[in-house]
Amino acid sequence: MPHIRRTQHLGLAGMLVIAVAFTALQLTAVTGRASPDSKNYLSYALSLSGESRAEAGRRAIAYSCESGQRAPLDTIPWTSRKPAGETEAQCVRRLTDSVAYWTRNGNTSGMTAPFANQRFMAIFEARPGYPLFLVPFVTAFGAVWGLWLAGLLVALAGAVCVLLTLRAAGASRRAGLAGAALYLALPTGTVAMNPLSDGLSLALGTVVVLGCTLLLRERPSDTSGAGAGRGAEAAGTRTRAGRRAEAAGPRVGAGRWADAAGTRTGAALVVGGLALMFLVRYSQALLLAAALAGVLAARAAWSHRKGRRSTPVLRAAGLCALLAALVYAGAHLLSWPMGQDSAQDLLTHHYQRPDRPDPWPEFFARERVFWWAWLKRQATYPFLPVLLALSVLALGKRRSAVLPVAVGAGAAGLLNQAGHPNLDQLLGHRLIVFVWLLPVLAVPLLLDRSRPGGSSPLPAQPKKVGGGQRDGTVRVVQQAGEGA
């Protein structure tokens, strides 16, 4: 028991050190993170907290313009924001005039301040989850510290989910902590801290990933078999207690929680995570559910062809497919903006020009331009390609329940970026941020030793001694299989 407690304390201490280091780094830039969309979410949250629409708009303008005067965040990696070319007073005047103009031109309803035409602002009206999440923070701490604390909570929650996911997949404590550190150090951590809905959507995405991993992993079971069971009965109470102590040793903390969590817990996390994502950023929820369904269905087909058990993977794929259909139907029933609206938004500069009769030829032309520029950017700064190459190496060398889930999450990031082929986002990471979950979840697995045949070892069978038996060495499952 003292060994178990020490191991638990080491895991908690490691996560605490990571969290403290990340928090200290973020304290160097409490503000200066606002993007043009931040004021929309902030004004929505302030309206929900009881402010009038006019006062919410005024406070959101003040926050946005003050943040825009901050220098580029050299202390925070992965930021590409440039300082505004106007003074704070000029920014306030410009946005105040814009609010007055759009109010005169019919934008007089809704929770967000009228920073643009009503059709564009409807995009943010359809994302109530993030403003609702912000309400207690901005009410208690004000805009600057409230948004910073909300971002910090979101970032750390995502890192903890990554740690739990890797431990649920059977990875070591070292690999789990490495995954949490990677999550905070890579653009996933930066995006989580930004005052935008992308960070909360990403954190909920890690909840979905954790749920899918629990659905795919094999449940710990009595692997002793019938003959070994009879030998165990003959060995008596002392032997059974010894086996339990040995089995409990390596699986502590997050690992033991994963052993106790069943498929119901996994399904609840998937359903709950996607349901909350629907309110925060429904388009990303749809893409994540669809991508997971597609990747897991392909994995189930591959497993079936290889003669392996595919039922758990197929069930997880079916659940994700059902939830994707429900997300799409819910957005349609609520008349929220869909794919056609997104294409028109891009091509008409936020609906300020007439709609294109057929937007898709021009939209796909933008796709080709964007992805060619993106590939050239990756060739010049190949950090992501290197991490993806390491992820492919992990895919080839490890069998883990988390790997197909990580691939599905990464595919969701690519799909989300494909839906917004805007060259203004070429240097940013927020739209494609889910693709970084692949290295976050895959690369840490390289820290663990691979197991022969790619499967988890079973306990050794008891050795026979004369007419009786004595216990063999019991090895504990450290890396759960996929159930596939």
Tab-separated table of C-alpha atoms in Angstrom:
chain	number	residue	atom	x	y	z
A	1	MET	CA	0.000	0.000	0.000
A	2	PRO	CA	2.786	2.533	0.717
A	3	HIS	CA	4.164	1.817	-2.783
A	4	ILE	CA	0.742	2.441	-4.330
A	5	ARG	CA	0.347	5.716	-2.477
A	6	ARG	CA	3.838	6.829	-3.534
A	7	THR	CA	3.018	6.035	-7.170
A	8	GLN	CA	-0.250	7.970	-6.962
A	9	HIS	CA	1.575	10.891	-5.395
A	10	LEU	CA	4.192	10.837	-8.156
A	11	GLY	CA	1.474	11.052	-10.820
A	12	LEU	CA	-0.345	13.867	-9.037
A	13	ALA	CA	2.903	15.707	-8.391
A	14	GLY	CA	3.907	15.410	-12.031
A	15	MET	CA	0.598	16.830	-13.248
A	16	LEU	CA	0.784	19.586	-10.651
A	17	VAL	CA	4.277	20.597	-11.778
A	18	ILE	CA	3.093	20.734	-15.404
A	19	ALA	CA	0.045	22.811	-14.449
A	20	VAL	CA	2.068	25.265	-12.350
A	21	ALA	CA	4.674	25.739	-15.076
A	22	PHE	CA	1.973	26.350	-17.682
A	23	THR	CA	0.134	28.802	-15.434
A	24	ALA	CA	3.327	30.740	-14.710
A	25	LEU	CA	4.019	31.052	-18.439
A	26	GLN	CA	0.492	32.256	-19.169
A	27	LEU	CA	0.760	34.914	-16.457
A	28	THR	CA	3.219	36.723	-18.700
A	29	ALA	CA	0.336	37.500	-21.067
A	30	VAL	CA	-2.916	37.907	-19.159
A	31	THR	CA	-4.285	40.018	-22.001
A	32	GLY	CA	-3.270	40.652	-25.593
A	33	ARG	CA	-4.928	37.490	-26.926
A	34	ALA	CA	-8.172	38.904	-28.315
A	35	SER	CA	-9.113	38.230	-31.927
A	36	PRO	CA	-11.814	40.101	-33.866
A	37	ASP	CA	-14.342	37.443	-32.809
A	38	SER	CA	-13.555	37.699	-29.081
A	39	LYS	CA	-15.736	40.781	-28.661
A	40	ASN	CA	-18.733	38.892	-30.046
A	41	TYR	CA	-18.471	36.131	-27.447
A	42	LEU	CA	-17.734	38.599	-24.648
A	43	SER	CA	-20.717	40.799	-25.472
A	44	TYR	CA	-22.932	37.683	-25.559
A	45	ALA	CA	-21.637	36.595	-22.124
A	46	LEU	CA	-22.137	40.068	-20.667
A	47	SER	CA	-25.697	40.143	-22.003
A	48	LEU	CA	-26.352	36.782	-20.365
A	49	SER	CA	-24.975	38.151	-17.091
A	50	GLY	CA	-27.624	40.892	-17.084
A	51	GLU	CA	-25.937	43.773	-18.894
A	52	SER	CA	-27.933	45.680	-21.482
A	53	ARG	CA	-26.999	45.003	-25.088
A	54	ALA	CA	-25.519	48.510	-25.411
A	55	GLU	CA	-23.436	48.231	-22.226
A	56	ALA	CA	-22.278	44.732	-23.157
A	57	GLY	CA	-21.131	46.070	-26.508
A	58	ARG	CA	-19.313	48.980	-24.895
A	59	ARG	CA	-17.415	46.742	-22.474
A	60	ALA	CA	-16.564	44.252	-25.205
A	61	ILE	CA	-15.188	47.083	-27.361
A	62	ALA	CA	-13.075	48.363	-24.474
A	63	TYR	CA	-11.609	44.895	-23.856
A	64	SER	CA	-10.933	44.199	-27.529
A	65	CYS	CA	-9.246	47.530	-28.226
A	66	GLU	CA	-7.120	47.428	-25.077
A	67	SER	CA	-6.005	43.885	-25.899
A	68	GLY	CA	-5.165	44.917	-29.453
A	69	GLN	CA	-2.533	47.353	-28.222
A	70	ARG	CA	-0.469	44.649	-26.590
A	71	ALA	CA	2.773	43.604	-28.213
A	72	PRO	CA	2.956	40.223	-29.981
A	73	LEU	CA	3.091	37.413	-27.438
A	74	ASP	CA	6.762	36.500	-27.783
A	75	THR	CA	6.663	34.666	-24.456
A	76	ILE	CA	3.809	32.408	-25.626
A	77	PRO	CA	4.639	30.041	-28.511
A	78	TRP	CA	2.386	29.484	-31.521
A	79	THR	CA	0.850	32.970	-31.488
A	80	SER	CA	0.802	34.859	-34.770
A	81	ARG	CA	-1.228	37.933	-33.851
A	82	LYS	CA	0.169	41.251	-35.034
A	83	PRO	CA	-0.297	44.486	-33.103
A	84	ALA	CA	-3.053	46.715	-34.404
A	85	GLY	CA	-2.050	49.621	-36.603
A	86	GLU	CA	-4.437	51.995	-34.846
A	87	THR	CA	-4.461	53.527	-31.413
A	88	GLU	CA	-6.806	52.321	-28.719
A	89	ALA	CA	-8.944	55.465	-29.079
A	90	GLN	CA	-9.194	54.971	-32.853
A	91	CYS	CA	-10.192	51.326	-32.332
A	92	VAL	CA	-12.927	52.297	-29.862
A	93	ARG	CA	-14.253	54.958	-32.210
A	94	ARG	CA	-14.261	52.604	-35.212
A	95	LEU	CA	-16.130	49.818	-33.424
A	96	THR	CA	-18.561	52.229	-31.756
A	97	ASP	CA	-19.393	53.734	-35.139
A	98	SER	CA	-19.850	50.233	-36.557
A	99	VAL	CA	-22.316	49.341	-33.804
A	100	ALA	CA	-24.285	52.528	-34.451
A	101	TYR	CA	-24.325	51.873	-38.221
A	102	TRP	CA	-25.591	48.291	-37.974
A	103	THR	CA	-28.162	49.272	-35.346
A	104	ARG	CA	-29.581	51.841	-37.751
A	105	ASN	CA	-29.605	49.195	-40.486
A	106	GLY	CA	-31.779	46.659	-38.713
A	107	ASN	CA	-29.570	44.692	-36.328
A	108	THR	CA	-31.612	45.402	-33.211
A	109	SER	CA	-32.141	41.934	-31.690
A	110	GLY	CA	-30.059	39.105	-30.351
A	111	MET	CA	-27.641	38.617	-27.476
A	112	THR	CA	-24.486	39.800	-29.231
A	113	ALA	CA	-23.822	43.485	-29.805
A	114	PRO	CA	-24.415	44.597	-33.437
A	115	PHE	CA	-20.798	44.636	-34.586
A	116	ALA	CA	-21.830	43.479	-38.088
A	117	ASN	CA	-24.912	42.599	-40.098
A	118	GLN	CA	-27.467	40.317	-38.496
A	119	ARG	CA	-26.752	37.399	-40.804
A	120	PHE	CA	-23.093	37.315	-39.801
A	121	MET	CA	-23.842	37.762	-36.112
A	122	ALA	CA	-26.240	34.790	-36.319
A	123	ILE	CA	-23.134	32.581	-36.475
A	124	PHE	CA	-22.259	33.606	-32.908
A	125	GLU	CA	-25.857	33.510	-31.742
A	126	ALA	CA	-25.753	29.811	-32.684
A	127	ARG	CA	-22.882	29.189	-30.233
A	128	PRO	CA	-24.429	29.889	-26.819
A	129	GLY	CA	-22.355	27.347	-24.901
A	130	TYR	CA	-19.123	29.337	-24.722
A	131	PRO	CA	-20.712	32.648	-23.626
A	132	LEU	CA	-22.721	30.747	-21.017
A	133	PHE	CA	-19.514	29.154	-19.751
A	134	LEU	CA	-17.905	32.616	-19.480
A	135	VAL	CA	-20.681	34.193	-17.408
A	136	PRO	CA	-19.428	33.270	-13.902
A	137	PHE	CA	-15.861	34.224	-14.790
A	138	VAL	CA	-16.562	37.668	-16.257
A	139	THR	CA	-19.123	38.378	-13.532
A	140	ALA	CA	-16.743	37.568	-10.690
A	141	PHE	CA	-13.399	38.716	-12.118
A	142	GLY	CA	-14.180	41.155	-14.933
A	143	ALA	CA	-13.373	40.774	-18.610
A	144	VAL	CA	-9.558	40.582	-18.515
A	145	TRP	CA	-9.016	38.183	-15.619
A	146	GLY	CA	-12.284	36.361	-16.202
A	147	LEU	CA	-11.387	35.407	-19.772
A	148	TRP	CA	-7.852	34.471	-18.725
A	149	LEU	CA	-9.052	32.216	-15.888
A	150	ALA	CA	-11.668	30.605	-18.117
A	151	GLY	CA	-8.980	29.832	-20.686
A	152	LEU	CA	-6.647	28.424	-18.046
A	153	LEU	CA	-9.358	26.102	-16.723
A	154	VAL	CA	-10.188	24.930	-20.237
A	155	ALA	CA	-6.529	24.273	-21.066
A	156	LEU	CA	-5.808	22.327	-17.886
A	157	ALA	CA	-9.034	20.317	-18.226
A	158	GLY	CA	-7.997	19.253	-21.715
A	159	ALA	CA	-4.543	18.226	-20.466
A	160	VAL	CA	-6.070	16.107	-17.686
A	161	CYS	CA	-8.354	14.409	-20.219
A	162	VAL	CA	-5.324	13.600	-22.376
A	163	LEU	CA	-3.571	12.097	-19.338
A	164	LEU	CA	-6.642	9.985	-18.499
A	165	THR	CA	-7.005	8.909	-22.119
A	166	LEU	CA	-3.452	7.628	-22.364
A	167	ARG	CA	-3.706	5.862	-19.020
A	168	ALA	CA	-7.029	4.323	-20.063
A	169	ALA	CA	-5.286	3.003	-23.174
A	170	GLY	CA	-2.723	1.282	-20.958
A	171	ALA	CA	0.134	3.762	-21.340
A	172	SER	CA	2.533	4.304	-18.467
A	173	ARG	CA	2.354	7.216	-16.090
A	174	ARG	CA	5.387	8.691	-17.842
A	175	ALA	CA	3.645	8.581	-21.220
A	176	GLY	CA	0.453	10.058	-19.763
A	177	LEU	CA	2.305	13.006	-18.253
A	178	ALA	CA	4.196	13.498	-21.516
A	179	GLY	CA	0.878	13.679	-23.363
A	180	ALA	CA	-0.477	16.272	-20.930
A	181	ALA	CA	2.697	18.343	-21.293
A	182	LEU	CA	2.541	18.123	-25.084
A	183	TYR	CA	-1.084	19.223	-25.065
A	184	LEU	CA	-0.187	22.387	-23.159
A	185	ALA	CA	3.053	23.093	-25.047
A	186	LEU	CA	1.707	22.662	-28.585
A	187	PRO	CA	-0.902	24.888	-30.295
A	188	THR	CA	-3.623	22.966	-28.447
A	189	GLY	CA	-2.611	24.783	-25.257
A	190	THR	CA	-2.356	28.165	-26.975
A	191	VAL	CA	-5.742	27.819	-28.655
A	192	ALA	CA	-7.293	26.729	-25.358
A	193	MET	CA	-6.126	29.971	-23.735
A	194	ASN	CA	-7.507	32.239	-26.457
A	195	PRO	CA	-10.847	33.979	-25.670
A	196	LEU	CA	-12.699	32.057	-28.387
A	197	SER	CA	-15.010	29.059	-28.551
A	198	ASP	CA	-12.304	26.896	-30.137
A	199	GLY	CA	-10.588	26.162	-26.811
A	200	LEU	CA	-13.711	24.946	-25.022
A	201	SER	CA	-14.666	22.931	-28.092
A	202	LEU	CA	-11.211	21.336	-28.041
A	203	ALA	CA	-11.460	20.469	-24.340
A	204	LEU	CA	-14.841	18.827	-24.921
A	205	GLY	CA	-13.275	17.012	-27.858
A	206	THR	CA	-10.742	15.454	-25.465
A	207	VAL	CA	-13.695	14.259	-23.364
A	208	VAL	CA	-15.105	12.542	-26.462
A	209	VAL	CA	-11.691	11.029	-27.218
A	210	LEU	CA	-11.485	9.690	-23.660
A	211	GLY	CA	-14.958	8.187	-23.987
A	212	CYS	CA	-14.138	6.482	-27.283
A	213	THR	CA	-10.937	5.068	-25.811
A	214	LEU	CA	-12.890	3.565	-22.921
A	215	LEU	CA	-15.309	2.028	-25.411
A	216	LEU	CA	-12.478	0.383	-27.347
A	217	ARG	CA	-10.236	-0.877	-24.561
A	218	GLU	CA	-10.517	-4.399	-23.230
A	219	ARG	CA	-11.994	-4.723	-19.775
A	220	PRO	CA	-9.746	-6.172	-17.104
A	221	SER	CA	-10.987	-9.689	-16.417
A	222	ASP	CA	-10.112	-12.863	-14.623
A	223	THR	CA	-7.608	-14.170	-17.153
A	224	SER	CA	-6.571	-17.144	-15.079
A	225	GLY	CA	-8.816	-19.590	-16.948
A	226	ALA	CA	-10.628	-22.582	-15.536
A	227	GLY	CA	-7.566	-24.711	-14.793
A	228	ALA	CA	-5.667	-21.851	-13.246
A	229	GLY	CA	-8.765	-20.987	-11.230
A	230	ARG	CA	-8.764	-24.430	-9.669
A	231	GLY	CA	-5.081	-24.020	-8.867
A	232	ALA	CA	-5.805	-20.678	-7.242
A	233	GLU	CA	-8.473	-22.263	-5.046
A	234	ALA	CA	-5.951	-24.856	-3.947
A	235	ALA	CA	-3.400	-22.153	-3.178
A	236	GLY	CA	-5.759	-20.592	-0.617
A	237	THR	CA	-6.496	-17.123	0.608
A	238	ARG	CA	-2.863	-16.047	0.942
A	239	THR	CA	-2.165	-16.702	-2.736
A	240	ARG	CA	-5.268	-14.850	-3.903
A	241	ALA	CA	-4.367	-11.853	-1.771
A	242	GLY	CA	-0.846	-11.913	-3.180
A	243	ARG	CA	-2.143	-11.888	-6.744
A	244	ARG	CA	-4.447	-8.980	-5.965
A	245	ALA	CA	-1.597	-7.006	-4.425
A	246	GLU	CA	0.629	-7.657	-7.425
A	247	ALA	CA	-2.138	-6.680	-9.812
A	248	ALA	CA	-2.891	-3.481	-7.934
A	249	GLY	CA	0.720	-2.343	-7.862
A	250	PRO	CA	1.295	-0.939	-11.369
A	251	ARG	CA	-2.314	0.155	-11.910
A	252	VAL	CA	-2.824	3.127	-9.636
A	253	GLY	CA	-4.385	6.549	-9.888
A	254	ALA	CA	-5.670	7.215	-13.380
A	255	GLY	CA	-4.915	3.622	-14.423
A	256	ARG	CA	-7.146	2.150	-11.721
A	257	TRP	CA	-9.894	4.633	-12.557
A	258	ALA	CA	-9.770	3.444	-16.167
A	259	ASP	CA	-10.014	-0.175	-15.015
A	260	ALA	CA	-13.123	0.658	-12.996
A	261	ALA	CA	-14.767	2.674	-15.787
A	262	GLY	CA	-16.847	0.565	-18.124
A	263	THR	CA	-18.409	0.962	-21.521
A	264	ARG	CA	-21.321	2.878	-19.998
A	265	THR	CA	-18.902	5.500	-18.732
A	266	GLY	CA	-17.294	5.694	-22.154
A	267	ALA	CA	-20.629	6.056	-23.921
A	268	ALA	CA	-21.735	8.724	-21.430
A	269	LEU	CA	-18.555	10.721	-22.060
A	270	VAL	CA	-19.001	10.515	-25.835
A	271	VAL	CA	-22.662	11.524	-25.712
A	272	GLY	CA	-22.148	14.228	-23.094
A	273	GLY	CA	-19.048	15.654	-24.756
A	274	LEU	CA	-20.686	15.927	-28.170
A	275	ALA	CA	-23.919	17.298	-26.680
A	276	LEU	CA	-21.999	20.135	-25.016
A	277	MET	CA	-19.893	20.660	-28.142
A	278	PHE	CA	-23.136	21.086	-30.066
A	279	LEU	CA	-23.890	24.163	-27.949
A	280	VAL	CA	-20.334	25.489	-28.085
A	281	ARG	CA	-19.433	24.928	-31.740
A	282	TYR	CA	-21.840	22.582	-33.465
A	283	SER	CA	-19.924	22.444	-36.752
A	284	GLN	CA	-16.867	21.024	-34.986
A	285	ALA	CA	-19.049	18.562	-33.075
A	286	LEU	CA	-20.505	17.340	-36.363
A	287	LEU	CA	-17.085	16.953	-37.989
A	288	LEU	CA	-15.581	15.201	-34.958
A	289	ALA	CA	-18.451	12.715	-34.704
A	290	ALA	CA	-18.402	12.052	-38.453
A	291	ALA	CA	-14.612	11.652	-38.584
A	292	LEU	CA	-14.571	9.273	-35.625
A	293	ALA	CA	-17.406	7.257	-37.142
A	294	GLY	CA	-15.572	6.955	-40.453
A	295	VAL	CA	-12.176	6.036	-39.012
A	296	LEU	CA	-13.614	3.558	-36.511
A	297	ALA	CA	-15.790	1.932	-39.179
A	298	ALA	CA	-12.709	1.505	-41.361
A	299	ARG	CA	-10.825	0.077	-38.385
A	300	ALA	CA	-13.643	-2.374	-37.670
A	301	ALA	CA	-13.637	-3.545	-41.297
A	302	TRP	CA	-9.857	-4.025	-41.188
A	303	SER	CA	-10.086	-5.986	-37.937
A	304	HIS	CA	-12.840	-8.192	-39.333
A	305	ARG	CA	-10.758	-8.920	-42.406
A	306	LYS	CA	-7.845	-9.921	-40.166
A	307	GLY	CA	-10.089	-12.216	-38.146
A	308	ARG	CA	-9.926	-10.076	-35.038
A	309	ARG	CA	-12.764	-9.078	-32.751
A	310	SER	CA	-14.382	-5.952	-34.199
A	311	THR	CA	-17.586	-5.603	-32.176
A	312	PRO	CA	-16.414	-2.864	-29.735
A	313	VAL	CA	-14.993	-0.750	-32.553
A	314	LEU	CA	-18.117	-1.183	-34.639
A	315	ARG	CA	-20.336	-0.180	-31.724
A	316	ALA	CA	-18.263	2.952	-31.099
A	317	ALA	CA	-18.444	3.811	-34.802
A	318	GLY	CA	-22.218	3.360	-34.773
A	319	LEU	CA	-22.600	5.579	-31.714
A	320	CYS	CA	-20.521	8.345	-33.311
A	321	ALA	CA	-22.454	8.041	-36.579
A	322	LEU	CA	-25.776	8.317	-34.737
A	323	LEU	CA	-24.570	11.375	-32.827
A	324	ALA	CA	-23.322	12.992	-36.044
A	325	ALA	CA	-26.784	12.577	-37.542
A	326	LEU	CA	-28.394	14.038	-34.422
A	327	VAL	CA	-26.039	17.046	-34.424
A	328	TYR	CA	-26.839	17.744	-38.074
A	329	ALA	CA	-30.574	17.347	-37.518
A	330	GLY	CA	-30.488	19.574	-34.434
A	331	ALA	CA	-28.652	22.384	-36.230
A	332	HIS	CA	-31.072	22.115	-39.147
A	333	LEU	CA	-34.144	22.212	-36.900
A	334	LEU	CA	-32.770	25.276	-35.075
A	335	SER	CA	-32.098	26.968	-38.443
A	336	TRP	CA	-28.472	27.548	-37.518
A	337	PRO	CA	-26.053	28.474	-40.333
A	338	MET	CA	-24.898	25.423	-42.301
A	339	GLY	CA	-22.244	24.646	-44.920
A	340	GLN	CA	-23.831	26.774	-47.651
A	341	ASP	CA	-23.864	29.766	-45.305
A	342	SER	CA	-20.200	29.222	-44.451
A	343	ALA	CA	-19.232	29.205	-48.119
A	344	GLN	CA	-21.208	32.384	-48.783
A	345	ASP	CA	-19.646	34.018	-45.716
A	346	LEU	CA	-16.172	33.365	-47.097
A	347	LEU	CA	-16.926	34.487	-50.662
A	348	THR	CA	-19.010	37.570	-49.822
A	349	HIS	CA	-16.735	38.980	-47.087
A	350	HIS	CA	-19.138	38.248	-44.230
A	351	TYR	CA	-22.270	38.774	-46.364
A	352	GLN	CA	-21.381	42.346	-47.264
A	353	ARG	CA	-21.583	41.530	-50.977
A	354	PRO	CA	-24.372	39.735	-52.878
A	355	ASP	CA	-24.552	35.962	-52.520
A	356	ARG	CA	-23.000	33.797	-55.221
A	357	PRO	CA	-25.684	31.890	-57.180
A	358	ASP	CA	-23.421	28.827	-57.165
A	359	PRO	CA	-20.633	29.264	-54.593
A	360	TRP	CA	-19.016	25.846	-54.872
A	361	PRO	CA	-16.743	26.230	-57.951
A	362	GLU	CA	-15.161	29.338	-56.453
A	363	PHE	CA	-15.071	27.725	-53.008
A	364	PHE	CA	-13.144	24.692	-54.282
A	365	ALA	CA	-10.796	26.984	-56.168
A	366	ARG	CA	-10.073	28.641	-52.810
A	367	GLU	CA	-9.459	25.172	-51.381
A	368	ARG	CA	-6.725	24.455	-53.918
A	369	VAL	CA	-5.033	27.800	-53.286
A	370	PHE	CA	-5.178	27.429	-49.517
A	371	TRP	CA	-3.860	23.889	-49.273
A	372	TRP	CA	-1.020	24.538	-51.707
A	373	ALA	CA	0.024	27.518	-49.601
A	374	TRP	CA	-0.396	25.448	-46.442
A	375	LEU	CA	1.841	22.661	-47.752
A	376	LYS	CA	4.529	25.178	-48.700
A	377	ARG	CA	4.279	26.620	-45.196
A	378	GLN	CA	4.731	23.161	-43.663
A	379	ALA	CA	7.754	22.500	-45.862
A	380	THR	CA	9.344	25.727	-44.646
A	381	TYR	CA	8.495	25.124	-40.958
A	382	PRO	CA	8.185	21.324	-40.712
A	383	PHE	CA	7.383	21.003	-37.017
A	384	LEU	CA	3.933	19.528	-37.579
A	385	PRO	CA	5.116	17.134	-40.331
A	386	VAL	CA	7.844	15.819	-38.018
A	387	LEU	CA	5.321	15.196	-35.237
A	388	LEU	CA	2.941	13.533	-37.682
A	389	ALA	CA	5.791	11.305	-38.874
A	390	LEU	CA	6.450	10.281	-35.266
A	391	SER	CA	2.726	9.600	-34.918
A	392	VAL	CA	2.864	7.297	-37.934
A	393	LEU	CA	5.804	5.532	-36.294
A	394	ALA	CA	3.698	5.022	-33.169
A	395	LEU	CA	0.850	3.706	-35.301
A	396	GLY	CA	3.168	1.122	-36.787
A	397	LYS	CA	4.892	0.035	-33.585
A	398	ARG	CA	2.112	0.097	-31.013
A	399	ARG	CA	-1.306	-1.452	-30.610
A	400	SER	CA	-3.394	0.846	-28.464
A	401	ALA	CA	-7.060	1.699	-28.238
A	402	VAL	CA	-6.203	5.397	-28.435
A	403	LEU	CA	-4.563	5.329	-31.867
A	404	PRO	CA	-7.637	5.013	-34.140
A	405	VAL	CA	-9.391	7.593	-31.958
A	406	ALA	CA	-6.438	9.969	-32.337
A	407	VAL	CA	-6.538	9.521	-36.114
A	408	GLY	CA	-10.240	10.363	-36.136
A	409	ALA	CA	-9.665	13.496	-34.054
A	410	GLY	CA	-6.863	14.601	-36.384
A	411	ALA	CA	-9.089	14.059	-39.408
A	412	ALA	CA	-11.725	16.289	-37.788
A	413	GLY	CA	-9.158	19.099	-37.633
A	414	LEU	CA	-8.356	18.766	-41.326
A	415	LEU	CA	-12.067	18.752	-42.200
A	416	ASN	CA	-12.697	21.873	-40.136
A	417	GLN	CA	-9.875	23.740	-41.849
A	418	ALA	CA	-11.136	22.536	-45.238
A	419	GLY	CA	-14.461	24.174	-44.446
A	420	HIS	CA	-12.676	27.534	-44.032
A	421	PRO	CA	-10.034	27.838	-46.795
A	422	ASN	CA	-9.180	31.393	-45.818
A	423	LEU	CA	-5.597	32.490	-46.412
A	424	ASP	CA	-5.917	34.861	-43.458
A	425	GLN	CA	-5.893	31.709	-41.283
A	426	LEU	CA	-2.734	30.287	-42.869
A	427	LEU	CA	-0.514	31.250	-39.944
A	428	GLY	CA	-3.086	30.420	-37.286
A	429	HIS	CA	-3.809	27.105	-35.621
A	430	ARG	CA	-7.289	27.393	-34.182
A	431	LEU	CA	-9.307	26.008	-37.100
A	432	ILE	CA	-7.021	23.019	-37.645
A	433	VAL	CA	-6.200	22.557	-33.973
A	434	PHE	CA	-7.753	19.083	-33.685
A	435	VAL	CA	-5.042	17.718	-35.989
A	436	TRP	CA	-2.532	18.339	-33.186
A	437	LEU	CA	-4.362	15.795	-31.017
A	438	LEU	CA	-2.846	13.044	-33.162
A	439	PRO	CA	0.761	13.679	-32.042
A	440	VAL	CA	-0.401	14.616	-28.545
A	441	LEU	CA	-1.941	11.152	-28.123
A	442	ALA	CA	0.356	9.064	-30.322
A	443	VAL	CA	3.904	10.321	-29.751
A	444	PRO	CA	3.936	9.670	-25.956
A	445	LEU	CA	3.283	5.978	-26.642
A	446	LEU	CA	6.814	5.764	-28.049
A	447	LEU	CA	8.076	6.232	-24.494
A	448	ASP	CA	6.678	2.822	-23.539
A	449	ARG	CA	8.232	-0.462	-24.544
A	450	SER	CA	6.319	-2.327	-27.220
A	451	ARG	CA	4.929	-5.738	-26.426
A	452	PRO	CA	5.384	-8.861	-28.508
A	453	GLY	CA	2.612	-9.271	-31.027
A	454	GLY	CA	1.213	-5.901	-30.121
A	455	SER	CA	-1.093	-7.267	-27.438
A	456	SER	CA	-1.093	-7.029	-23.690
A	457	PRO	CA	0.582	-9.877	-21.800
A	458	LEU	CA	-1.543	-12.319	-19.868
A	459	PRO	CA	-0.648	-13.586	-16.409
A	460	ALA	CA	1.670	-16.550	-16.452
A	461	GLN	CA	0.041	-19.875	-15.710
A	462	PRO	CA	0.811	-21.528	-12.354
A	463	LYS	CA	3.732	-23.900	-12.386
A	464	LYS	CA	3.095	-27.479	-11.358
A	465	VAL	CA	5.150	-28.833	-8.503
A	466	GLY	CA	4.541	-32.507	-7.851
A	467	GLY	CA	0.844	-33.038	-7.325
A	468	GLY	CA	0.080	-29.418	-6.597
A	469	GLN	CA	0.706	-25.990	-8.087
A	470	ARG	CA	2.496	-22.831	-7.120
A	471	ASP	CA	1.913	-19.343	-8.447
A	472	GLY	CA	3.729	-18.074	-11.476
A	473	THR	CA	4.651	-14.447	-11.937
A	474	VAL	CA	1.581	-12.380	-12.594
A	475	ARG	CA	2.113	-9.666	-15.199
A	476	VAL	CA	-0.408	-6.868	-15.298
A	477	VAL	CA	-1.990	-5.362	-18.381
A	478	GLN	CA	-0.202	-2.078	-19.006
A	479	GLN	CA	-1.390	-1.414	-22.530
A	480	ALA	CA	-4.943	-2.452	-23.218
A	481	GLY	CA	-5.843	-3.818	-26.606
A	482	GLU	CA	-8.405	-2.331	-28.892
A	483	GLY	CA	-10.917	-5.086	-28.550
A	484	ALA	CA	-10.375	-5.435	-32.255
